[in-house]
Amino acid sequence: KSSGTTSATSKFIPVSREALEDCHYKGGKDLIALHYAHRPDSKLYQGMNMVVGGSSTIEQLRADAYSGDLSAIIIRNLPIWVEVRRTPVIETALMENWEEKIERMARETMREDVRSIAGVPSWTLIILRRILELTGKDHMHEVWPNLELFMHGGVSFRPYREQFAELFPASGMNYLESYNASEGFFGISDRRGSEDLLLMLDYGIFFEFVPVEELDREQPTTKRLHEVEEGRQYAIVISTNAGLWRYMPGDTVRFTSVAPYRIQVSGRT
């Protein structure tokens, strides 16, 4: 159940088992693999991974289907390779009261050997600042000396970059951005220091693109992947293994490269 970014009206986005395994969790595996490519000496799995998720409110639609926040659905169904090294405990991760949840998460995780964090930058900042208040430390490496990776998505990281640099002053900290939404997992930052994202083409999503200048036309041109041009802006159209058919998530992207396909999220339709 997604409210989107431009309206308070709820939308219902299908999430299938195939979408969880072959899209969302596959994106997580690729993020971890890219981190190890950047840091072959990484000791990520000798510690814990902090996952910052949303509300647990679930509505049972029928015996075999329910609706809720995507991050809660993901946390409820996490594969064992994530669950064995995840903090906080699932009861805390899925709490509905946000203020109580921040406090519980901060108190539970500040005692752990956290090696990586996954979450939306804005929510994560609130929790990290509360941990510093509780511990009296100056920055997060004093709390978690082995911290080495922050995996973030949901919003542009640019407005938060300086704030995280203050919290994580160690030069070896690795940041990996993902472009994902309730509709699917679309792209990953595969190069350190770059602001564009590699478009992931093996996640069960078929991509089409509408030139931004044609969005108001009754019959706009639709480009397939091999027809897009570098530097032009397009609205994304997706069909997915979750059951979406020629759906527009509402984002526009600009291609920075077509070999391989790399994009920057440039705005909203």
XYZ file of N, CA and C in Angstrom:
807
model
N 0.855 -1.176 0.000
C 0.000 0.000 0.000
C 0.886 1.220 0.000
N 0.815 2.017 -1.042
C 1.713 3.141 -1.217
C 0.921 4.416 -1.424
N 1.336 5.485 -0.706
C 0.662 6.776 -0.884
C 1.286 7.567 -2.020
N 2.433 7.082 -2.545
C 3.125 7.808 -3.601
C 3.780 9.056 -3.042
N 4.350 9.879 -3.910
C 5.055 11.078 -3.456
C 4.315 12.355 -3.844
N 3.239 12.244 -4.592
C 2.564 13.455 -5.058
C 1.129 13.541 -4.578
N 0.633 12.519 -3.890
C -0.762 12.507 -3.471
C -0.910 11.716 -2.191
N -1.906 12.108 -1.366
C -2.153 11.384 -0.115
C -3.051 10.181 -0.355
N -3.572 10.041 -1.566
C -4.456 8.925 -1.883
C -3.648 7.630 -1.975
N -4.125 6.590 -1.278
C -3.398 5.322 -1.279
C -3.531 4.615 -2.615
N -2.430 3.958 -3.004
C -2.426 3.101 -4.181
C -2.129 1.687 -3.715
N -2.662 0.715 -4.427
C -2.348 -0.676 -4.132
C -1.469 -1.215 -5.259
N -0.248 -1.602 -4.905
C 0.746 -2.086 -5.860
C 0.938 -3.584 -5.623
N 0.816 -4.417 -6.650
C 0.981 -5.859 -6.428
C 2.419 -6.227 -6.081
N 2.587 -7.103 -5.098
C 3.893 -7.638 -4.709
C 3.756 -9.150 -4.655
N 4.400 -9.838 -5.589
C 4.303 -11.303 -5.647
C 5.549 -11.936 -5.040
N 5.486 -13.244 -4.806
C 6.665 -13.974 -4.339
C 7.817 -13.817 -5.325
N 7.499 -13.870 -6.623
C 8.531 -13.716 -7.650
C 9.178 -12.337 -7.571
N 8.364 -11.303 -7.301
C 8.910 -9.954 -7.209
C 9.839 -9.811 -6.007
N 9.469 -10.435 -4.889
C 10.335 -10.382 -3.709
C 11.668 -11.066 -3.990
N 11.622 -12.290 -4.516
C 12.832 -13.084 -4.702
C 13.688 -12.581 -5.866
N 13.048 -12.324 -7.010
C 13.799 -12.056 -8.241
C 14.000 -10.571 -8.523
N 13.438 -9.713 -7.661
C 13.593 -8.268 -7.869
C 14.162 -7.623 -6.601
N 13.356 -7.517 -5.542
C 13.783 -6.793 -4.347
C 14.976 -7.456 -3.653
N 14.908 -8.766 -3.408
C 16.020 -9.431 -2.723
C 17.232 -9.593 -3.642
N 16.976 -9.734 -4.931
C 18.090 -9.812 -5.872
C 18.855 -8.489 -5.887
N 18.122 -7.388 -5.768
C 18.785 -6.087 -5.661
C 19.668 -6.005 -4.436
N 19.190 -6.559 -3.317
C 19.994 -6.587 -2.102
C 21.254 -7.407 -2.272
N 21.144 -8.543 -2.934
C 22.320 -9.389 -3.189
C 23.341 -8.649 -4.051
N 22.856 -7.940 -5.076
C 23.773 -7.225 -5.954
C 24.457 -6.064 -5.229
N 23.731 -5.389 -4.321
C 24.347 -4.325 -3.528
C 25.496 -4.873 -2.690
N 25.258 -6.008 -2.029
C 26.296 -6.630 -1.208
C 27.480 -7.053 -2.077
N 27.181 -7.641 -3.244
C 28.255 -8.080 -4.150
C 29.102 -6.896 -4.614
N 28.457 -5.759 -4.919
C 29.192 -4.568 -5.353
C 30.058 -4.023 -4.217
N 29.541 -4.104 -2.996
C 30.346 -3.653 -1.852
C 31.613 -4.492 -1.730
N 31.485 -5.808 -1.882
C 32.660 -6.671 -1.793
C 33.621 -6.440 -2.962
N 33.083 -6.046 -4.114
C 33.950 -5.700 -5.245
C 34.781 -4.453 -4.921
N 34.141 -3.482 -4.223
C 34.851 -2.268 -3.825
C 35.788 -2.524 -2.644
N 35.368 -3.440 -1.768
C 36.126 -3.721 -0.544
C 36.354 -5.220 -0.407
N 37.297 -5.800 -1.130
C 37.534 -7.250 -1.052
C 37.883 -7.726 0.351
N 38.379 -6.820 1.209
C 38.738 -7.188 2.575
C 37.581 -7.001 3.556
N 36.378 -6.770 3.038
C 35.213 -6.501 3.886
C 34.947 -7.649 4.859
N 34.524 -7.258 6.057
C 34.133 -8.234 7.083
C 32.676 -8.004 7.484
N 31.861 -7.717 6.471
C 30.466 -7.349 6.691
C 29.710 -8.395 7.511
N 29.890 -9.660 7.163
C 29.079 -10.708 7.783
C 29.678 -11.235 9.088
N 30.668 -10.543 9.619
C 31.141 -10.861 10.963
C 30.390 -10.043 12.006
N 29.549 -9.121 11.524
C 28.749 -8.293 12.423
C 27.288 -8.291 11.995
N 26.593 -7.217 12.363
C 25.149 -7.129 12.136
C 24.826 -6.054 11.093
N 23.657 -6.223 10.456
C 23.146 -5.256 9.495
C 21.891 -4.616 10.077
N 21.895 -3.288 10.221
C 20.714 -2.590 10.732
C 19.780 -2.250 9.577
N 18.538 -2.714 9.675
C 17.533 -2.453 8.643
C 16.498 -1.499 9.209
N 16.337 -0.343 8.556
C 15.363 0.660 8.983
C 14.155 0.553 8.069
N 13.043 0.025 8.595
C 11.851 -0.196 7.778
C 10.675 0.630 8.234
N 9.541 0.424 7.555
C 8.338 1.196 7.842
C 7.402 0.508 8.819
N 6.159 0.943 8.800
C 5.148 0.443 9.732
C 4.778 -0.997 9.429
N 4.291 -1.704 10.469
C 3.911 -3.105 10.293
C 2.431 -3.283 10.015
N 1.692 -2.174 9.911
C 0.243 -2.295 9.752
C -0.094 -3.153 8.540
N -0.759 -4.280 8.794
C -1.119 -5.220 7.734
C -2.623 -5.430 7.744
N -3.229 -5.370 6.577
C -4.668 -5.628 6.441
C -4.860 -6.905 5.636
N -5.507 -7.880 6.236
C -5.752 -9.153 5.552
C -6.879 -8.966 4.547
N -6.557 -9.105 3.265
C -7.556 -8.900 2.220
C -8.384 -10.154 1.999
N -7.730 -11.321 2.089
C -8.364 -12.627 1.992
C -7.365 -13.640 2.552
N -7.687 -14.907 2.498
C -6.848 -15.910 3.158
C -5.412 -15.917 2.633
N -5.228 -15.638 1.342
C -3.896 -15.755 0.747
C -3.308 -14.423 0.312
N -3.829 -13.300 0.828
C -3.316 -11.999 0.407
C -3.523 -10.958 1.501
N -2.518 -10.069 1.636
C -2.645 -8.969 2.585
C -1.996 -7.729 2.000
N -2.294 -6.577 2.583
C -1.706 -5.317 2.118
C -0.976 -4.651 3.277
N 0.021 -3.852 2.933
C 0.778 -3.119 3.937
C 1.923 -2.370 3.294
N 2.708 -1.672 4.108
C 3.880 -0.954 3.640
C 4.889 -1.946 3.056
N 5.522 -1.594 1.926
C 6.440 -2.530 1.265
C 7.585 -2.954 2.174
N 8.166 -2.007 2.920
C 9.310 -2.368 3.761
C 8.901 -3.367 4.841
N 7.656 -3.256 5.339
C 7.170 -4.223 6.324
C 6.973 -5.597 5.683
N 6.445 -5.617 4.457
C 6.267 -6.887 3.735
C 7.626 -7.543 3.497
N 8.620 -6.742 3.128
C 9.956 -7.277 2.888
C 10.551 -7.846 4.179
N 10.457 -7.085 5.288
C 11.017 -7.545 6.563
C 10.318 -8.812 7.044
N 9.005 -8.910 6.838
C 8.259 -10.108 7.257
C 8.682 -11.355 6.482
N 9.253 -11.168 5.299
C 9.572 -12.307 4.425
C 11.058 -12.431 4.115
N 11.906 -11.832 4.935
C 13.338 -11.808 4.626
C 13.918 -13.215 4.514
N 14.789 -13.432 3.521
C 15.469 -14.733 3.398
C 16.477 -14.920 4.522
N 16.891 -16.149 4.746
C 17.751 -16.479 5.871
C 19.098 -15.779 5.795
N 19.616 -15.520 4.575
C 20.929 -14.881 4.440
C 20.919 -13.437 4.936
N 19.729 -12.842 5.068
C 19.611 -11.509 5.651
C 19.248 -11.618 7.137
N 18.302 -12.490 7.433
C 17.719 -12.559 8.774
C 18.748 -12.906 9.852
N 19.730 -13.750 9.510
C 20.700 -14.193 10.525
C 21.600 -13.059 11.008
N 21.713 -11.998 10.231
C 22.594 -10.890 10.609
C 21.850 -9.560 10.639
N 20.563 -9.589 10.990
C 19.761 -8.359 10.977
C 19.480 -7.892 12.404
N 19.506 -6.587 12.605
C 19.124 -5.961 13.856
C 18.291 -4.731 13.520
N 17.289 -4.325 14.316
C 16.880 -4.873 15.600
C 16.024 -6.127 15.445
N 15.503 -6.643 16.570
C 14.638 -7.812 16.505
C 13.388 -7.448 15.725
N 12.749 -8.447 15.140
C 11.649 -8.182 14.217
C 10.474 -7.468 14.884
N 10.248 -7.735 16.167
C 9.147 -7.056 16.875
C 9.378 -5.548 16.922
N 10.633 -5.145 17.084
C 10.966 -3.716 17.076
C 10.909 -3.145 15.665
N 11.456 -3.879 14.711
C 11.501 -3.401 13.326
C 10.109 -3.125 12.761
N 9.103 -3.854 13.269
C 7.757 -3.725 12.719
C 6.801 -2.959 13.622
N 7.320 -2.263 14.617
C 6.459 -1.469 15.507
C 5.708 -0.393 14.717
N 4.477 -0.112 15.133
C 3.653 0.870 14.418
C 3.885 2.292 14.910
N 4.086 2.478 16.222
C 4.309 3.816 16.767
C 5.731 4.266 16.441
N 5.845 5.294 15.612
C 7.154 5.685 15.076
C 8.089 6.210 16.166
N 7.577 7.019 17.113
C 8.433 7.577 18.151
C 8.946 6.485 19.088
N 8.081 5.557 19.468
C 8.510 4.435 20.305
C 9.509 3.562 19.550
N 9.254 3.397 18.274
C 10.135 2.566 17.442
C 11.545 3.147 17.366
N 11.659 4.464 17.183
C 12.974 5.114 17.140
C 13.744 4.841 18.429
N 13.054 5.010 19.549
C 13.709 4.818 20.839
C 14.170 3.374 21.019
N 13.290 2.429 20.690
C 13.642 1.011 20.836
C 14.780 0.624 19.902
N 14.696 1.091 18.650
C 15.752 0.775 17.679
C 17.097 1.326 18.141
N 17.091 2.569 18.610
C 18.335 3.203 19.050
C 18.953 2.427 20.210
N 18.142 2.074 21.195
C 18.667 1.393 22.387
C 19.120 -0.033 22.078
N 18.427 -0.711 21.173
C 18.824 -2.082 20.832
C 20.092 -2.119 19.981
N 20.130 -1.271 18.959
C 21.222 -1.369 17.984
C 22.520 -0.752 18.465
N 22.455 0.201 19.414
C 23.692 0.865 19.837
C 24.627 -0.087 20.581
N 24.116 -1.230 21.020
C 24.945 -2.213 21.723
C 25.470 -3.298 20.785
N 25.031 -3.281 19.531
C 25.423 -4.305 18.565
C 26.702 -3.902 17.820
N 27.330 -4.889 17.187
C 28.474 -4.637 16.313
C 27.945 -4.443 14.896
N 27.413 -3.251 14.622
C 26.773 -2.969 13.336
C 27.839 -2.698 12.281
N 27.775 -3.447 11.181
C 28.740 -3.291 10.085
C 28.129 -2.555 8.897
N 26.782 -2.637 8.746
C 26.129 -1.961 7.616
C 24.739 -1.510 8.023
N 24.246 -0.504 7.292
C 22.905 0.053 7.526
C 22.171 0.082 6.198
N 20.890 -0.279 6.218
C 20.039 -0.172 5.030
C 18.791 0.609 5.401
N 18.531 1.708 4.672
C 17.348 2.483 4.987
C 17.251 3.772 4.209
N 16.129 4.466 4.380
C 15.915 5.783 3.782
C 16.737 6.795 4.577
N 17.482 7.692 3.915
C 18.371 8.613 4.644
C 17.683 9.408 5.749
N 16.497 9.950 5.497
C 15.837 10.812 6.485
C 15.499 10.045 7.761
N 14.910 8.851 7.629
C 14.575 8.036 8.808
C 15.844 7.611 9.535
N 16.862 7.218 8.776
C 18.107 6.724 9.375
C 18.785 7.815 10.191
N 18.787 9.050 9.678
C 19.415 10.157 10.395
C 18.808 10.346 11.779
N 17.489 10.255 11.866
C 16.802 10.457 13.150
C 17.272 9.425 14.171
N 17.356 8.173 13.743
C 17.774 7.101 14.649
C 19.235 7.267 15.050
N 20.106 7.595 14.107
C 21.530 7.748 14.408
C 21.774 8.897 15.379
N 21.055 9.986 15.204
C 21.229 11.129 16.109
C 20.737 10.791 17.520
N 19.690 9.973 17.604
C 19.223 9.543 18.919
C 20.261 8.635 19.589
N 20.920 7.801 18.812
C 21.977 6.939 19.363
C 23.121 7.786 19.913
N 23.508 8.844 19.210
C 24.575 9.717 19.696
C 24.159 10.423 20.982
N 22.884 10.807 21.068
C 22.385 11.416 22.310
C 22.492 10.441 23.479
N 22.104 9.201 23.245
C 22.102 8.200 24.307
C 23.504 7.801 24.737
N 24.427 7.746 23.794
C 25.780 7.275 24.096
C 26.735 8.398 24.469
N 26.400 9.633 24.097
C 27.297 10.756 24.352
C 28.508 10.783 23.436
N 28.471 10.015 22.356
C 29.602 9.964 21.419
C 29.519 11.113 20.416
N 30.655 11.396 19.755
C 30.715 12.499 18.791
C 30.288 12.072 17.389
N 30.574 10.838 17.021
C 30.167 10.349 15.696
C 29.940 8.846 15.775
N 29.403 8.280 14.692
C 28.930 6.896 14.742
C 30.056 5.876 14.752
N 31.246 6.234 14.279
C 32.346 5.271 14.313
C 32.841 5.025 15.742
N 32.504 5.943 16.656
C 32.810 5.703 18.066
C 31.830 4.702 18.673
N 30.627 4.647 18.096
C 29.612 3.679 18.554
C 29.832 2.335 17.861
N 30.014 2.392 16.551
C 30.203 1.179 15.741
C 31.537 1.292 14.996
N 32.645 0.917 15.602
C 33.952 1.099 14.969
C 34.151 0.276 13.700
N 33.342 -0.778 13.502
C 33.499 -1.633 12.324
C 32.499 -1.311 11.207
N 31.745 -0.217 11.375
C 30.765 0.169 10.355
C 31.470 0.499 9.045
N 30.972 -0.059 7.926
C 31.654 0.168 6.649
C 30.734 0.449 5.470
N 29.413 0.308 5.632
C 28.524 0.431 4.467
C 27.180 1.027 4.855
N 26.703 2.001 4.040
C 25.334 2.501 4.141
C 24.661 2.321 2.791
N 23.610 1.483 2.764
C 22.811 1.254 1.554
C 21.537 2.073 1.681
N 21.339 2.998 0.762
C 20.226 3.939 0.900
C 19.433 4.042 -0.395
N 18.202 4.503 -0.273
C 17.334 4.684 -1.436
C 16.068 5.397 -1.016
N 15.126 5.497 -1.944
C 13.833 6.127 -1.645
C 13.782 7.600 -1.979
N 14.868 8.329 -1.708
C 14.953 9.762 -2.008
C 16.374 10.074 -2.462
N 16.549 11.231 -3.056
C 17.885 11.663 -3.461
C 18.781 11.801 -2.232
N 20.021 11.333 -2.363
C 20.958 11.392 -1.244
C 21.663 12.747 -1.159
N 21.585 13.533 -2.217
C 22.351 14.777 -2.288
C 22.104 15.718 -1.096
N 20.837 15.945 -0.673
C 20.616 16.867 0.459
C 21.146 16.333 1.790
N 21.427 15.033 1.856
C 21.840 14.421 3.127
C 23.341 14.113 3.183
N 24.034 14.298 2.080
C 25.418 13.840 1.985
C 26.314 14.456 3.076
N 26.217 15.771 3.271
C 27.074 16.432 4.261
C 26.750 15.984 5.677
N 25.468 15.770 5.965
C 25.071 15.340 7.305
C 25.619 13.949 7.617
N 25.603 13.063 6.644
C 26.144 11.721 6.865
C 27.675 11.756 6.953
N 28.299 12.669 6.209
C 29.757 12.793 6.285
C 30.189 13.206 7.693
N 29.369 14.005 8.365
C 29.665 14.392 9.745
C 29.486 13.221 10.695
N 28.472 12.397 10.451
C 28.215 11.249 11.314
C 29.213 10.126 11.074
N 29.686 9.984 9.812
C 30.613 8.916 9.434
C 31.890 9.536 8.862
N 32.779 10.075 9.689
C 33.961 10.776 9.154
C 35.047 9.856 8.608
N 34.988 8.551 8.872
C 36.041 7.640 8.410
C 36.073 7.591 6.884
N 37.271 7.642 6.324
C 37.431 7.706 4.868
C 37.003 6.410 4.180
N 36.987 5.300 4.905
C 36.660 4.017 4.285
C 35.185 3.710 4.195
N 34.333 4.631 4.639
C 32.887 4.386 4.604
C 32.402 4.294 3.155
N 31.613 3.265 2.852
C 31.112 3.050 1.496
C 29.619 3.353 1.449
N 29.190 4.112 0.445
C 27.780 4.443 0.251
C 27.314 3.831 -1.060
N 26.213 3.094 -1.014
C 25.640 2.518 -2.227
C 24.172 2.908 -2.328
N 23.825 3.578 -3.422
C 22.457 4.040 -3.617
C 21.685 3.048 -4.472
N 20.420 2.868 -4.139
C 19.542 2.050 -4.969
C 18.329 2.882 -5.375
N 17.815 2.601 -6.553
C 16.602 3.248 -7.055
C 15.520 2.182 -7.027
N 14.762 2.185 -5.937
C 13.716 1.181 -5.781
C 12.453 1.818 -5.244
N 11.352 1.121 -5.406
C 10.050 1.620 -4.992
C 9.131 0.430 -4.760
N 7.897 0.708 -4.363
C 6.926 -0.386 -4.203
C 6.758 -1.154 -5.508
N 6.923 -0.436 -6.638
C 6.710 -1.057 -7.948
C 7.848 -1.990 -8.360
N 9.033 -1.820 -7.785
C 10.142 -2.673 -8.187
C 11.487 -2.056 -7.851
N 12.532 -2.795 -8.144
C 13.917 -2.381 -7.910
C 14.518 -2.101 -9.285
N 14.914 -0.849 -9.534
C 15.260 -0.440 -10.895
C 16.756 -0.257 -11.151
N 17.481 0.334 -10.193
C 18.871 0.667 -10.474
C 19.742 0.673 -9.234
N 21.053 0.583 -9.441
C 22.039 0.529 -8.360
C 23.249 1.373 -8.752
N 23.823 2.077 -7.767
C 25.074 2.804 -8.030
C 26.217 1.796 -7.987
N 26.782 1.504 -9.144
C 27.818 0.461 -9.230
C 29.226 1.038 -9.244
N 29.348 2.391 -9.203
C 30.674 3.019 -9.226
C 30.782 4.010 -8.073
N 31.838 3.910 -7.302
C 32.014 4.793 -6.160
C 32.189 6.245 -6.627
N 31.479 7.155 -5.958
C 31.604 8.569 -6.267
C 30.757 9.049 -7.422
N 30.067 8.129 -8.112
C 29.242 8.516 -9.252
C 27.796 8.709 -8.810
N 27.107 9.660 -9.442
C 25.721 9.926 -9.076
C 24.730 9.289 -10.045
N 25.229 8.521 -11.021
C 24.284 7.820 -11.889
C 24.146 6.369 -11.416
N 23.137 5.699 -11.941
C 22.781 4.358 -11.483
C 22.749 3.397 -12.658
N 23.255 2.198 -12.439
C 23.186 1.163 -13.462
C 21.761 0.621 -13.503
N 21.116 0.673 -14.669
C 19.766 0.137 -14.819
C 19.839 -1.390 -14.801
N 19.128 -2.023 -13.879
C 19.219 -3.472 -13.720
C 18.174 -4.146 -14.615
N 18.655 -4.987 -15.516
C 17.809 -5.513 -16.582
C 17.403 -6.967 -16.377
N 17.777 -7.553 -15.237
C 17.446 -8.977 -15.018
C 16.653 -9.171 -13.724
N 15.756 -8.205 -13.442
C 14.966 -8.251 -12.209
C 13.475 -8.505 -12.479
N 13.137 -9.059 -13.617
C 11.729 -9.332 -13.894
C 10.932 -8.100 -14.270
N 11.609 -7.058 -14.771
C 10.928 -5.816 -15.162
C 11.223 -5.529 -16.628
N 10.161 -5.270 -17.398
C 10.314 -4.857 -18.802
C 10.134 -3.343 -18.851
N 11.141 -2.645 -19.379
C 11.139 -1.183 -19.383
C 10.722 -0.621 -20.740
N 9.939 0.448 -20.701
C 9.655 1.292 -21.868
C 9.834 2.742 -21.430
N 10.011 3.641 -22.402
C 10.324 5.028 -22.066
C 9.560 5.977 -22.992
N 8.944 7.002 -22.370
C 8.198 8.014 -23.125
C 8.966 9.334 -23.023
N 9.363 9.950 -24.145
C 10.042 11.249 -24.078
C 9.207 12.264 -23.302
N 9.844 12.976 -22.378
C 9.117 13.894 -21.487
C 8.303 14.905 -22.274
N 8.845 15.388 -23.394
C 8.136 16.424 -24.162
C 6.868 15.898 -24.834
N 6.679 14.573 -24.825
C 5.490 14.002 -25.460
C 4.438 13.524 -24.459
N 4.653 13.782 -23.183
C 3.749 13.242 -22.172
C 2.316 13.767 -22.307
N 2.160 14.974 -22.812
C 0.816 15.551 -22.934
C 0.093 15.101 -24.195
N 0.787 14.392 -25.070
C 0.140 13.934 -26.306
C -0.829 12.785 -26.011
N -1.864 12.685 -26.829
C -2.822 11.593 -26.671
C -2.174 10.247 -26.990
N -1.285 10.223 -28.002
C -0.566 9.000 -28.372
C 0.937 9.284 -28.396
N 1.577 9.334 -27.231
C 3.017 9.619 -27.226
C 3.825 8.454 -27.781
N 4.997 8.779 -28.293
C 5.918 7.749 -28.765
C 6.440 6.954 -27.568
N 6.509 5.640 -27.720
C 7.089 4.807 -26.668
C 8.374 4.180 -27.197
N 9.464 4.393 -26.475
C 10.764 3.876 -26.885
C 11.098 2.623 -26.078
N 11.613 1.615 -26.760
C 12.172 0.475 -26.047
C 13.630 0.781 -25.713
N 14.225 -0.085 -24.923
C 15.532 0.234 -24.354
C 16.584 0.528 -25.423
N 16.589 -0.248 -26.491
C 17.624 -0.048 -27.509
C 17.412 1.230 -28.317
N 16.269 1.920 -28.115
C 15.964 3.129 -28.875
C 16.222 4.419 -28.103
N 16.555 4.329 -26.819
C 16.748 5.549 -26.027
C 18.042 6.241 -26.428
N 18.104 7.547 -26.146
C 19.265 8.360 -26.502
C 19.897 8.948 -25.253
N 21.198 8.984 -25.261
C 21.942 9.556 -24.138
C 21.612 11.038 -24.011
N 21.392 11.494 -22.766
C 21.134 12.904 -22.512
C 19.678 13.308 -22.533
N 18.799 12.479 -23.109
C 17.379 12.816 -23.174
C 16.661 12.356 -21.914
N 15.552 13.049 -21.606
C 14.757 12.691 -20.436
C 13.519 11.896 -20.858
N 13.227 10.875 -20.090
C 12.087 10.006 -20.389
C 11.296 9.705 -19.120
N 9.998 9.491 -19.302
C 9.173 8.923 -18.237
C 9.239 7.406 -18.360
N 9.384 6.718 -17.222
C 9.493 5.261 -17.225
C 8.119 4.623 -17.303
N 8.016 3.563 -18.097
C 6.825 2.703 -18.143
C 7.318 1.281 -17.868
N 6.657 0.587 -16.928
C 7.145 -0.747 -16.556
C 6.037 -1.794 -16.627
N 6.443 -3.014 -16.973
C 5.613 -4.208 -16.795
C 6.454 -5.161 -15.948
N 5.842 -5.770 -14.926
C 6.647 -6.504 -13.951
C 6.112 -7.911 -13.682
N 6.990 -8.731 -13.056
C 6.593 -10.080 -12.674
C 5.682 -10.096 -11.450
N 5.338 -8.899 -10.942
C 4.366 -8.817 -9.855
C 2.946 -8.615 -10.384
N 2.816 -8.318 -11.686
C 1.488 -8.156 -12.256
C 1.155 -6.760 -12.743
N 2.090 -5.814 -12.621
C 1.859 -4.486 -13.196
C 2.004 -4.579 -14.715
N 1.140 -3.869 -15.433
C 1.169 -3.927 -16.894
C 1.175 -2.514 -17.451
N 2.308 -2.138 -18.066
C 2.482 -0.812 -18.666
C 2.065 0.286 -17.687
N 2.711 0.256 -16.537
C 2.425 1.161 -15.427
C 3.482 2.265 -15.386
N 3.050 3.493 -15.066
C 3.981 4.612 -14.957
C 4.186 4.959 -13.488
N 5.361 4.674 -12.931
C 5.619 5.012 -11.523
C 5.598 6.507 -11.243
N 5.805 7.331 -12.283
C 5.752 8.778 -12.087
C 7.106 9.454 -12.074
N 8.183 8.681 -12.289
C 9.530 9.250 -12.309
C 9.989 9.532 -13.734
N 10.840 10.541 -13.872
C 11.531 10.769 -15.139
C 13.017 10.508 -14.922
N 13.675 9.994 -15.960
C 15.106 9.686 -15.876
C 15.828 10.254 -17.088
N 17.119 10.494 -16.924
C 17.979 10.918 -18.018
C 19.085 9.876 -18.161
N 19.320 9.422 -19.380
C 20.368 8.436 -19.620
C 21.721 9.134 -19.698
N 22.635 8.693 -18.860
C 24.007 9.215 -18.891
C 24.909 8.321 -19.731
N 24.424 7.097 -20.023
C 25.182 6.150 -20.829
C 24.206 5.127 -21.398
N 24.498 4.627 -22.598
C 23.663 3.565 -23.175
C 24.461 2.276 -23.377
N 25.727 2.275 -22.944
C 26.550 1.064 -23.053
C 27.559 1.040 -21.906
N 27.163 0.580 -20.720
C 25.858 0.035 -20.346
C 24.837 1.140 -20.093
N 23.619 0.735 -19.798
C 22.545 1.699 -19.564
C 22.645 2.251 -18.149
N 22.992 3.545 -18.060
C 23.054 4.218 -16.761
C 22.127 5.428 -16.780
N 21.486 5.689 -15.629
C 20.474 6.731 -15.557
C 20.692 7.621 -14.339
N 20.104 8.803 -14.404
C 19.915 9.672 -13.244
C 18.431 9.963 -13.148
N 17.878 9.867 -11.935
C 16.479 10.247 -11.732
C 16.416 11.767 -11.809
N 15.621 12.285 -12.752
C 15.656 13.718 -13.041
C 14.434 14.474 -12.561
N 13.360 13.776 -12.156
C 12.170 14.483 -11.699
C 10.945 13.592 -11.668
N 9.782 14.260 -11.607
C 8.500 13.561 -11.571
C 7.646 14.001 -12.750
N 6.765 13.114 -13.182
C 5.858 13.462 -14.268
C 4.742 14.379 -13.783
